[in-house]
Structure formats: C-alpha cells, structure tokens
Amino acid sequence: MTIVEKNFTAMGTAPLIDPFGRAVTYIRVSVTDRCDFRCVYCMSEDMNFLPKRDLLTLEELDRLCAAFIGLGTRKIRVTGGEPLVRRGIMTLFRSLSRHLESGALEEVTVTTNGSQLAKYARELFDCGVQRINVSLDTLDADRFRAVTRWGDLARVMEGIDAAQEAGLAVKINAVALRGVNDDAFPQLIEWAHGRGMDLTFIEVMPLGDIDAARVDQYLPLSDVRKSLMQRYSLEPIDYQTGGPARYVRVKETGGRLGFITPMTHNFCESCNRVRVTCTGTLYMCLGQEDAADLRAPLRASDSDDGLVGAIRDAITRKPKGHDFIIDRATANPAVGRHMSVTGG
Ligand code: SAM
Ligand code: SF4
C-alpha cells in the first residue's frame, strides 16, 4: 500500500486510483481558454473562444478544486489560456490558500506567459504560491514577437523581475522549435541559471490545428540533448517536481535543466494528473479525446455527492497514455483541442 493509500484508508476515504494503479493527486485547472498572446505552436491567429456564459464562475472553480482536494489532490496548477488575464482571478488564489494553510494541499502553482506578472506577482506570493512557471522560448525581442505574435519581451522580463523580487521561485519553460530558438539554447540556459532559475525544454505536441505544419516546428529533445552534451556536462539528478520533466544538472552553470519529452520518451507510466477546463470538462489525458462533464453535477446540487461520483467514474476511464505522432504522413493533430483549452 502506498503512503497515499494508507492515509486515505486511515481517513475512511478511497483515493483516486486509475485502472493502471496510478494515484491521481495532481490537477491542472485551465481557468480560461483566452490569451493575450497567439503563440505559433499553440494557437492559430484566428481563434474562436468559448462564450463567456459557458465558463464556470470562480466560485464554481473553487468548489471543484475543493472536491478534488477531498479526494486526495495534493497539488493544483492554475493554467489556461493565460490564467492571469481572467478577470478577478486573484479571488480564486485567495480562496485556494485556505487549503494550503490547513495542510490539505501541498502546493498551488501557476503557468503563465508572464505578461501580467508585474501586476500580480506579490499577490500570488501572499496567497501562498511559492513556485511559478513562466513560458519563454527566446531572449530575442523580435523573435519573441514573431513566436508569440502579440507578445512584448520587455514586459515579460519586468514580470520575471517582479516575481523574483516577490520571492517566487521561477522556472522557465521553453518549447524547442526548429528554426526559431534551436541556435540559442546555451544562451537561454546561461541566462536562466545565471538568475537562479530552473529551465525546462518541451517538445512540441500535435494538439489542435495551427497555421503552420507541426513537422516543421518539431525538434526532438534527444537531438537537443546530444548537441548540448558537446558543450556541457549534463549530470542526471533525482529531482522531481511532480510533473513529467526529467532533470540534469549542468555542471558548468550549476543550474537545473529539465526535459519534457512527450514525443521521444513517453512518460505516461508515471502520470499522476488530470486536467479540468474552464467549462468544467475533465480530461483524463492531455492527448486523448475522452472527457467527463463536471459542470452538470456541480450545478445540479449544493451537495458534492454527484460531483464526486462523476470524478470517480471518470478516473476509472483514465487511459494508459497518449499516442502522439508528428511526421509528414500524419496531417491531423492527435486531438482537435488546443493546449490552451486543456491547460498546459
Ligand atoms: N499561457 C500560459 C503559458 O504560456 O505559460 C499557460 C498556458 S500554455 C498552454 C502552457 C504551456 O504549454 C506553455 O509552456 C506553452 O509553451 C506550452 N504549449 C502550448 N502549446 C503547446 C504544444 N502544442 N506543444 C507543447 N507545448 C505547448
Ligand atoms: Fe497563450 Fe500560453 Fe498558448 Fe502562448 S502558449 S498562446 S501564451 S496559452
């Protein structure tokens, strides 16, 4: 029996265990599908967003999170779209902080593009957030504008400064993109590590239709790793954040470098998470279509019985893993929805 199972047995509640024996203790909550950027690998330039009337209110999102915490969720990542553009979003962080104070929850984290961080960093820290991920693929302002279509690098840099000043640990996430940032990985590594930040590279995934061909963007991280090893000593370390990244220490900088490799090295066997969208749709896997509607049971009653039942039922359908393919012969994405809908 695992520690999670023992704790729950002691409490008389069954933890969420999927058909492959994996305990689900981590949720990613996408609080909006909207964003102030249009990253070329994430969205097309013309996106149709969900009508606002379909969205869960912040109070409903809070209730949903509380139901998961009651079922053993220990970690919540708030994501999107761009989570910090949702109006009133700090209300959700403030109310989630009660679970951190009570010890029911270990961690609340955020994934953000950084555009609103200068405004919100201190408040996030005051709400008990200790670590955040900021997505930043290049340090070149023109390239940054090209890759995000609408982003301003200087503003993101101000946001990162504000986050560090507020006491937040910042991890930088960079999607490895052929022809965009593949000549500047050492620069990113040295910049991030020079500022005391971890850096994680991510392989692009075939999620949703975009204006470009994925195959032209895709860069296997196995190749990136080999080329970095010509320049640096990469020492495997046993560091885990609960996510899918595998870390090394770069001996020359002393910093941590993570690799998220959904394409070249499937990490699904250790998957501990599920994702909830801003409309209350629960996706048991980022790369599969099966989903469960949690909004209807949430709204049907003030009691959480129906909601808890729907969550438990969905977990019995959590698939073994994703089946991502990026090649010239495979034109369609693995799933139709963009990463901004399911939440990164
Ligand atoms: N807007 C926030 C941000 O950019 O950090 C949060 C949401 S975004 C969807 C979460 C993460 O997903 C970002 O690090 C982004 O780079 C990554 N991402 C988006 N589309 C992707 C794709 N098709 N393949 C791999 N990563 C992707
Ligand atoms: Fe927006 Fe994040 Fe998608 Fe970029 S990756 S378009 S910032 S949701």
PDB file of N, CA and C and ligand atoms in Angstrom, residues 35 37-39 41-43 81 113 340, ligand 2:
ATOM      1  N   CYS A  35      -6.311  34.294 -24.268  1.00  0.00           N
ATOM      2  CA  CYS A  35      -4.921  34.649 -24.027  1.00  0.00           C
ATOM      3  C   CYS A  35      -4.605  35.963 -24.714  1.00  0.00           C
ATOM      4  N   PHE A  37      -1.596  36.439 -25.943  1.00  0.00           N
ATOM      5  CA  PHE A  37      -0.613  36.064 -26.962  1.00  0.00           C
ATOM      6  C   PHE A  37      -1.287  35.097 -27.943  1.00  0.00           C
ATOM      7  N   ARG A  38      -0.608  34.812 -29.028  1.00  0.00           N
ATOM      8  CA  ARG A  38      -1.080  33.818 -30.005  1.00  0.00           C
ATOM      9  C   ARG A  38       0.129  32.982 -30.440  1.00  0.00           C
ATOM     10  N   CYS A  39       0.758  32.270 -29.516  1.00  0.00           N
ATOM     11  CA  CYS A  39       1.997  31.545 -29.851  1.00  0.00           C
ATOM     12  C   CYS A  39       1.765  30.609 -31.045  1.00  0.00           C
ATOM     13  N   TYR A  41       2.853  27.824 -32.025  1.00  0.00           N
ATOM     14  CA  TYR A  41       2.718  26.368 -31.858  1.00  0.00           C
ATOM     15  C   TYR A  41       1.479  26.008 -31.030  1.00  0.00           C
ATOM     16  N   CYS A  42       0.864  27.027 -30.427  1.00  0.00           N
ATOM     17  CA  CYS A  42      -0.260  26.779 -29.518  1.00  0.00           C
ATOM     18  C   CYS A  42      -1.589  27.097 -30.184  1.00  0.00           C
ATOM     19  N   MET A  43      -1.644  28.224 -30.877  1.00  0.00           N
ATOM     20  CA  MET A  43      -2.919  28.708 -31.418  1.00  0.00           C
ATOM     21  C   MET A  43      -2.756  29.108 -32.885  1.00  0.00           C
ATOM     22  N   GLY A  81      -5.012  28.659 -21.682  1.00  0.00           N
ATOM     23  CA  GLY A  81      -5.033  30.090 -21.892  1.00  0.00           C
ATOM     24  C   GLY A  81      -4.074  30.807 -20.929  1.00  0.00           C
ATOM     25  N   ASN A 113       2.346  33.209 -19.154  1.00  0.00           N
ATOM     26  CA  ASN A 113       3.249  33.774 -20.158  1.00  0.00           C
ATOM     27  C   ASN A 113       3.987  34.993 -19.606  1.00  0.00           C
ATOM     28  N   SER A 340      -4.265  25.351 -25.168  1.00  0.00           N
ATOM     29  CA  SER A 340      -4.825  26.462 -24.395  1.00  0.00           C
ATOM     30  C   SER A 340      -6.212  26.139 -23.841  1.00  0.00           C
TER      31      SER A 340
HETATM   32 FE1  SF4 B   2      -1.194  31.909 -24.845  1.00  0.00          FE
HETATM   33 FE2  SF4 B   2       0.308  30.241 -23.432  1.00  0.00          FE
HETATM   34 FE3  SF4 B   2      -0.814  29.441 -25.731  1.00  0.00          FE
HETATM   35 FE4  SF4 B   2       1.135  31.209 -25.826  1.00  0.00          FE
HETATM   36  S1  SF4 B   2       1.295  29.105 -25.065  1.00  0.00           S
HETATM   37  S2  SF4 B   2      -0.821  31.342 -26.929  1.00  0.00           S
HETATM   38  S3  SF4 B   2       0.830  32.360 -24.013  1.00  0.00           S
HETATM   39  S4  SF4 B   2      -1.877  29.984 -23.892  1.00  0.00           S
END
